[in-house]
Short mmCIF file of C-alpha atoms in Angstrom, two decimals:
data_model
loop_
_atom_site.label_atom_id
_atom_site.label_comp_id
_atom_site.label_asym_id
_atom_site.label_seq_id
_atom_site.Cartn_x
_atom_site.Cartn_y
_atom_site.Cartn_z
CA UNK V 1 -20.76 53.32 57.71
CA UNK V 2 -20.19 56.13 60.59
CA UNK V 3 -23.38 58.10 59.31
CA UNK V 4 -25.89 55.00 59.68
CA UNK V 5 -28.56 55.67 62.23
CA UNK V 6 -28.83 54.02 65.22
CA UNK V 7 -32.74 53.12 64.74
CA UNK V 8 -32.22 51.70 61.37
CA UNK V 9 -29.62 49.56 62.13
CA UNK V 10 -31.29 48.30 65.45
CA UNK V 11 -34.39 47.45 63.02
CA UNK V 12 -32.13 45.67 60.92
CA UNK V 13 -30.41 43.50 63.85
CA UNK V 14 -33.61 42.53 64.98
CA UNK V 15 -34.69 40.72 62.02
CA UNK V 16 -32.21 38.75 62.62
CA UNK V 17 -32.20 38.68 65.92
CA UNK V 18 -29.22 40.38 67.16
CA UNK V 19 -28.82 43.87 69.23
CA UNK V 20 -26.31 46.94 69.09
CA UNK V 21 -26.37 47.00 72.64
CA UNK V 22 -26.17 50.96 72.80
CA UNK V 23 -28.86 52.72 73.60
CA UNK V 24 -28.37 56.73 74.14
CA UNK V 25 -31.48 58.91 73.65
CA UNK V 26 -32.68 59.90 70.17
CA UNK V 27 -33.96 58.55 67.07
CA UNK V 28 -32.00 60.46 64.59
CA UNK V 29 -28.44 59.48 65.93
CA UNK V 30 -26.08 57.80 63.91
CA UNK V 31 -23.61 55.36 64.85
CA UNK V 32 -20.17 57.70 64.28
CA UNK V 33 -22.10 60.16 66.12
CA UNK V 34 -22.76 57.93 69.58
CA UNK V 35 -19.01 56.91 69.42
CA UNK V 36 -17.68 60.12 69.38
CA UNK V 37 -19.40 61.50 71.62
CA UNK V 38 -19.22 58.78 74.22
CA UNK V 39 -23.07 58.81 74.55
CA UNK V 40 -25.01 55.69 76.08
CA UNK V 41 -27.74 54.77 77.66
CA UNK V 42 -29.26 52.06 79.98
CA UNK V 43 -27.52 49.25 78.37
CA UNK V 44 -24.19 50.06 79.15
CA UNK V 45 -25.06 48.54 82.70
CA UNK V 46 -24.31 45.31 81.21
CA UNK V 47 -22.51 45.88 77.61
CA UNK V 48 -20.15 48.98 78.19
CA UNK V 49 -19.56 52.42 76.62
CA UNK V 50 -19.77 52.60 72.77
CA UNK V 51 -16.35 52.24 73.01
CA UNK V 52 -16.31 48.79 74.46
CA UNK V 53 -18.00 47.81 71.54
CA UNK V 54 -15.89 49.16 68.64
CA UNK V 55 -13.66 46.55 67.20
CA UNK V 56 -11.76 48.37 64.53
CA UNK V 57 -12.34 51.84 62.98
CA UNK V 58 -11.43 53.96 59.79
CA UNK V 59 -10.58 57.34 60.21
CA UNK V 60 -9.77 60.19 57.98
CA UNK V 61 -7.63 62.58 59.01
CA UNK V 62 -6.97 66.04 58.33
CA UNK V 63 -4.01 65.89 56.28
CA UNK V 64 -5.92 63.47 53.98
CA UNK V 65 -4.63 60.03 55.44
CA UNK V 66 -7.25 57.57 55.80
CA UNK V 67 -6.26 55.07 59.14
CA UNK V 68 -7.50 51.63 59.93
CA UNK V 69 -7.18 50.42 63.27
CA UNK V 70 -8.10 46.77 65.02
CA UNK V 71 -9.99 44.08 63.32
CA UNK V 72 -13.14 42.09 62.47
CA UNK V 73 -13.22 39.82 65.47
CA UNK V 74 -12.37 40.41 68.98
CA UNK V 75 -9.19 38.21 69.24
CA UNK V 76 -7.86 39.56 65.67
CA UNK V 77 -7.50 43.40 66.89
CA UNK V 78 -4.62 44.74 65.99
CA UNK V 79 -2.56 47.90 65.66
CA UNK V 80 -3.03 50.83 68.13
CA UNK V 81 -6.56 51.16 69.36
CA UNK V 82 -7.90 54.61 67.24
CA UNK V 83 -11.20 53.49 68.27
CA UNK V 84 -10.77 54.30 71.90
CA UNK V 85 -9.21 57.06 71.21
CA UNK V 86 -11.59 58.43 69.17
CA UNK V 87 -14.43 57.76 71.45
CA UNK V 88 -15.53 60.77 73.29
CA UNK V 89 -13.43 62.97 70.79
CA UNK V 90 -15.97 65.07 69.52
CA UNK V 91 -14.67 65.06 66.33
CA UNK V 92 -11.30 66.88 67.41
CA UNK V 93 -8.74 64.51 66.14
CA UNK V 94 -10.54 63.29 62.57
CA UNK V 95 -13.39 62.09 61.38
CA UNK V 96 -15.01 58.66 62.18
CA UNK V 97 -15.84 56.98 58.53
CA UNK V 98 -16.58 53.01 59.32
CA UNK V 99 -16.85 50.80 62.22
CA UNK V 100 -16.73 47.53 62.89
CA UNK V 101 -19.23 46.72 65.47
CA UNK V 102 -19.97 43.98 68.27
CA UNK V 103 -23.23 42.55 68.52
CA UNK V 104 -25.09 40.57 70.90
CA UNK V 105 -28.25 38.71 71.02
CA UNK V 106 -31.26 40.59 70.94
CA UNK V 107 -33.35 38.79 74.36
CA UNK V 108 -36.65 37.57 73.87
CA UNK V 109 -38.60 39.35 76.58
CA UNK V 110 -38.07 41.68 78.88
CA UNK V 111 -39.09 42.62 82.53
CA UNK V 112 -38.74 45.71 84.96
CA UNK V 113 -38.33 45.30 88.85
CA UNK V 114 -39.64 49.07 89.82
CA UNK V 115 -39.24 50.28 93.79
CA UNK V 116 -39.61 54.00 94.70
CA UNK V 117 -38.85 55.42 97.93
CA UNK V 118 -38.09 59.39 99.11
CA UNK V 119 -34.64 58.45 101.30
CA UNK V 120 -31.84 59.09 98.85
CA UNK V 121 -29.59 56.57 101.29
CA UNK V 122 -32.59 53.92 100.91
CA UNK V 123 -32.01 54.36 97.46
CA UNK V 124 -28.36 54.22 97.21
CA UNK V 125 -28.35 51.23 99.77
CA UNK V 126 -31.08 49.01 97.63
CA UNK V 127 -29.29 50.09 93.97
CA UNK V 128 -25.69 48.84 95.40
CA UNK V 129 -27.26 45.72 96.62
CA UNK V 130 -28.60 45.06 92.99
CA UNK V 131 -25.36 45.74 91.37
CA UNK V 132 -23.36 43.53 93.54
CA UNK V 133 -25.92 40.50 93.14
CA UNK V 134 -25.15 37.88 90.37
CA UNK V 135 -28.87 38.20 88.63
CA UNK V 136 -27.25 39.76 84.91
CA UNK V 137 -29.09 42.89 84.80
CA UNK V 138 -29.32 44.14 81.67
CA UNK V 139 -30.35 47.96 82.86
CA UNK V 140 -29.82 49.25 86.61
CA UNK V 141 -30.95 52.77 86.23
CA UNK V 142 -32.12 55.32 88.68
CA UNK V 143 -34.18 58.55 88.57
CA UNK V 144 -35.10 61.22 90.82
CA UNK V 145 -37.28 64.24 90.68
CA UNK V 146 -39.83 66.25 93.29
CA UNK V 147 -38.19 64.72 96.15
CA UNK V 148 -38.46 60.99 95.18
CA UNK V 149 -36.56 58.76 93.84
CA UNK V 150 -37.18 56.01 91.84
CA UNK V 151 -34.65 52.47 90.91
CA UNK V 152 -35.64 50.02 87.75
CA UNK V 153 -33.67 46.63 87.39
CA UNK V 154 -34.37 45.53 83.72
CA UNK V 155 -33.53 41.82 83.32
CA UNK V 156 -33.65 39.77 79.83
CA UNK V 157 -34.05 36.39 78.59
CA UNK V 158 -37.05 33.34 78.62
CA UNK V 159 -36.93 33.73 82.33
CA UNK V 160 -36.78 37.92 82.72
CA UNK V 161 -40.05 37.76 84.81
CA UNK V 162 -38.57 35.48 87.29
CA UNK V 163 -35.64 37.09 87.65
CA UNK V 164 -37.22 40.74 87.84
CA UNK V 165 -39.22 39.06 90.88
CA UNK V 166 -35.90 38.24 92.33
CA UNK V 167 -34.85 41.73 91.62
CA UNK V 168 -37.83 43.37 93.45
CA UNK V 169 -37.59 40.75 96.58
CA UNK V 170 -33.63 42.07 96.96
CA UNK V 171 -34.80 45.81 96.24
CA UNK V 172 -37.33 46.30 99.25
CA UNK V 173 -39.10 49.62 98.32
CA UNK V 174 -42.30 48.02 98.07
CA UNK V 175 -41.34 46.99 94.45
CA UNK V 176 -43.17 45.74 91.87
CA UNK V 177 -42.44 44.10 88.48
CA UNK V 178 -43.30 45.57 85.34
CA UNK V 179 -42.97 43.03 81.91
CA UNK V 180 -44.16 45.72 79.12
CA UNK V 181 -41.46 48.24 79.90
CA UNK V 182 -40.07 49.65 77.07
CA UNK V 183 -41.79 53.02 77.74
CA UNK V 184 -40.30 53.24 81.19
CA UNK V 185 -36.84 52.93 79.38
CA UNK V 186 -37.52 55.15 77.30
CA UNK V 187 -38.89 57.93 79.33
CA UNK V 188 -35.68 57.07 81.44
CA UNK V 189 -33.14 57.58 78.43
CA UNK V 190 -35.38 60.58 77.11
CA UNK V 191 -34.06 62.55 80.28
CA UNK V 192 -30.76 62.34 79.80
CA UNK V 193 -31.72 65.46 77.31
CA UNK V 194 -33.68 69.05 78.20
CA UNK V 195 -34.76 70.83 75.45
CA UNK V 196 -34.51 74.73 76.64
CA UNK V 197 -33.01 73.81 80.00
CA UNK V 198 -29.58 72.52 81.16
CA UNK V 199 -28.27 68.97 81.60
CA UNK V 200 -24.77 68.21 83.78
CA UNK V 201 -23.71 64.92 83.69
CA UNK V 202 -21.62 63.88 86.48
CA UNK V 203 -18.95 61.08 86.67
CA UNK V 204 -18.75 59.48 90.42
CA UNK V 205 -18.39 56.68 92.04
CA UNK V 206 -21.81 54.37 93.01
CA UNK V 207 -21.50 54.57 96.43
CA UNK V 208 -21.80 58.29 96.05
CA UNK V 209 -25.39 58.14 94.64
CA UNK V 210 -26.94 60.07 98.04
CA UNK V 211 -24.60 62.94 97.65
CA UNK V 212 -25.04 63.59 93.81
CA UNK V 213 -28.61 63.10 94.34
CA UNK V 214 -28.92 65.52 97.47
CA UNK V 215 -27.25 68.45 95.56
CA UNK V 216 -29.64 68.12 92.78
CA UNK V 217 -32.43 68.07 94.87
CA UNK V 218 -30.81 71.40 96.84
CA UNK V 219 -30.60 72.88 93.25
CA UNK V 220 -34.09 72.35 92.61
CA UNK V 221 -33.33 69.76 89.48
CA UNK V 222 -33.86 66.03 89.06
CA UNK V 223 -31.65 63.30 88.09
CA UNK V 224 -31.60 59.72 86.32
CA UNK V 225 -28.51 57.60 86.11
CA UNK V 226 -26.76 54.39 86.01
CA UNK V 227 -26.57 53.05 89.48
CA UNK V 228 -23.81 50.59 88.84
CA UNK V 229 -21.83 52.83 87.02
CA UNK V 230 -21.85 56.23 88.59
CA UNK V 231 -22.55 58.10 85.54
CA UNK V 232 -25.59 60.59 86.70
CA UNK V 233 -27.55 63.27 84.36
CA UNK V 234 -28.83 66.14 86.41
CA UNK V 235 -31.07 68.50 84.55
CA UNK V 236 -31.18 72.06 85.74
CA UNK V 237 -33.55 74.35 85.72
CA UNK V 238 -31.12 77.68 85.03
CA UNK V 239 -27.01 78.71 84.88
CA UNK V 240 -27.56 79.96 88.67
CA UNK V 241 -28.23 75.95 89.58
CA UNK V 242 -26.19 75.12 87.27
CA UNK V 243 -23.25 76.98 89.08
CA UNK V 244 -24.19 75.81 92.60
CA UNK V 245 -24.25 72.09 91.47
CA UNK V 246 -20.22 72.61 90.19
CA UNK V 247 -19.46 74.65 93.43
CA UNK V 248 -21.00 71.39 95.62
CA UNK V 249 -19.83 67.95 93.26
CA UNK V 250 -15.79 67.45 93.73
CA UNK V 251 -16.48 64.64 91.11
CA UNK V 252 -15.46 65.40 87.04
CA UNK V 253 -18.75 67.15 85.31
CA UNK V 254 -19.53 68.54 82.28
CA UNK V 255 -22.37 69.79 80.68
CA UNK V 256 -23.88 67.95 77.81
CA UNK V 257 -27.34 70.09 77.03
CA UNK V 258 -27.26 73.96 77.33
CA UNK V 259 -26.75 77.41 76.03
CA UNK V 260 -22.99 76.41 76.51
CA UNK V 261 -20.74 73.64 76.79
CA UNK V 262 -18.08 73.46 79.51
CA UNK V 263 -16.11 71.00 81.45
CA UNK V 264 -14.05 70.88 84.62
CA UNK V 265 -10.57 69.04 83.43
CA UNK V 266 -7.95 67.87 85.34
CA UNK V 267 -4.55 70.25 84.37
CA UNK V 268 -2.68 67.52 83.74
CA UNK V 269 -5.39 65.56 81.23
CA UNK V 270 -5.63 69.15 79.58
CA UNK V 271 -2.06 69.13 78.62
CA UNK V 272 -2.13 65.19 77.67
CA UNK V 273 -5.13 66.10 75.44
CA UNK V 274 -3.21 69.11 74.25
CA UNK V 275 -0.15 66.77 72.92
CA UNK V 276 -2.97 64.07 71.35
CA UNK V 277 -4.46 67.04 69.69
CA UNK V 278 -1.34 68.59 68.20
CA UNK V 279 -0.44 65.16 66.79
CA UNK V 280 -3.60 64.14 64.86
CA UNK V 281 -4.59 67.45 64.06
CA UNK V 282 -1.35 70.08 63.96
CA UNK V 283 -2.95 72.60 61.96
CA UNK V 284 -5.93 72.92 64.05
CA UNK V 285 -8.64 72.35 61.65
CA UNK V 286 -10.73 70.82 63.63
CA UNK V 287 -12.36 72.61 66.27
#
């Protein structure tokens, strides 16, 4: 069911030793919530947006119709894919009432290669060299506040010490390996939210981890992110940062925590967007 939260469920998958692997901030979230808003976490290093992880969906729609789209196993999805679509919709188009989710093992143990440095280009040089190297990182985040910067490289399994050593060695930064992390993850995903201040997240490519990191640190805000991804949260400490950051990034923004919500969009995805809306929902019902 869409209104399941995420914290009972991952209780539940434990037991039995499995893992949602989806791991946006906050304790009260439920699963139809994450997917339409497109919100992750760490994990999506390794597993994907919520999206990737959607195998069929059932929607209702405004008009009444209820719509089932792909399947119960990966290679039996069928029909058109609803559940991409309906990621990241916000609940524009319908509203998300069951999904069919993919799991994966929950690992054993975990282990945290941590190297800090205050040269945003030492940082962006050691966090590409992670995420091209073939050690299966299961988290390859990156956080920066007060003028340094700090990049964890979570690996899993019997052997995640080991291979967090292996992490650290390729790092540099004078790192060092942490085994009982979960508190640095979750002060890590905990930031991707500012109660009373602003948040931007910012969509770039990895190699442009200096620049995004140097504006935020000209705007007076800090930053964590998924190195191998691009995906960056910059939280801001007013509007008037807020509107220097968007005057600086040419990348696509939008902000996800404020006193409003606004995104820069392309002209031509507006009027895509636009068409999608008018088909699902054509009396406008939905916001």
């Amino acid at each position: 069911g869409a209104g399941a939260r995420l914290a009972d469920l991952r209780r539940a998958f434990a037991e039995a030793g499995q893992m949602l692997a989806c791991d946006p901030p906050g304790e009260r979230a439920t699963v139809g919530g994450i997917v339409a808003a497109a919100d992750s976490g760490p994990l999506r290093h390794r597993y994907g947006a919520p999206r990737d992880l959607v195998l069929g969906v059932t929607v209702a729609l405004t008009d009444g119709t209820v719509a089932r789209a792909g399947g119960r196993v990966i290679k039996n999805v069928a029909g058109y894919d609803l559940a991409k679509l309906f990621a990241g919709s916000l609940g524009t188009l319908g509203t998300l009432v069951e999904l069919v989710l993919r799991l994966h093992p929950l690992p054993p143990a975990t282990a945290t290669a941590v190297g800090e440095t205050d040269d945003p280009a030492a940082l962006a040089r050691a966090a590409l060299a992670l995420a091209s190297a073939p050690l299966e990182l299961e988290s390859l985040d990156v956080r920066w506040a007060g003028g340094a910067g700090t990049l964890l490289a979570r690996t899993g399994g019997v052997a995640a010490g080991p291979r967090a050593g292996q992490a650290a060695a390729l790092m540099g930064l004078d790192a060092t390996v942490v085994e009982d992390d979960e508190t640095l993850w979750g002060a890590q995903r905990e930031a991707q939210r500012a109660p009373g201040g602003i948040v931007l997240r910012v969509a770039a490519l990895p190699d442009a981890l200096a620049d995004v990191v140097a504006v935020a640190e000209r705007a007076g805000g800090s930053l964590v992110g998924r190195a191998g991804v691009g995906t960056s949260w910059l939280a801001l400490p007013d509007v008037g940062a807020l509107d220097q950051v968007l005057r600086e990034l040419p990348f696509p923004r939008a902000v996800v925590d404020g006193p409003a919500l606004r995104e820069e969009r392309d002209p031509a995805l507006a009027r895509l967007e636009s068409r999608v809306k008018a088909r699902f929902d054509p009396a406008g019902t939905l916001p």
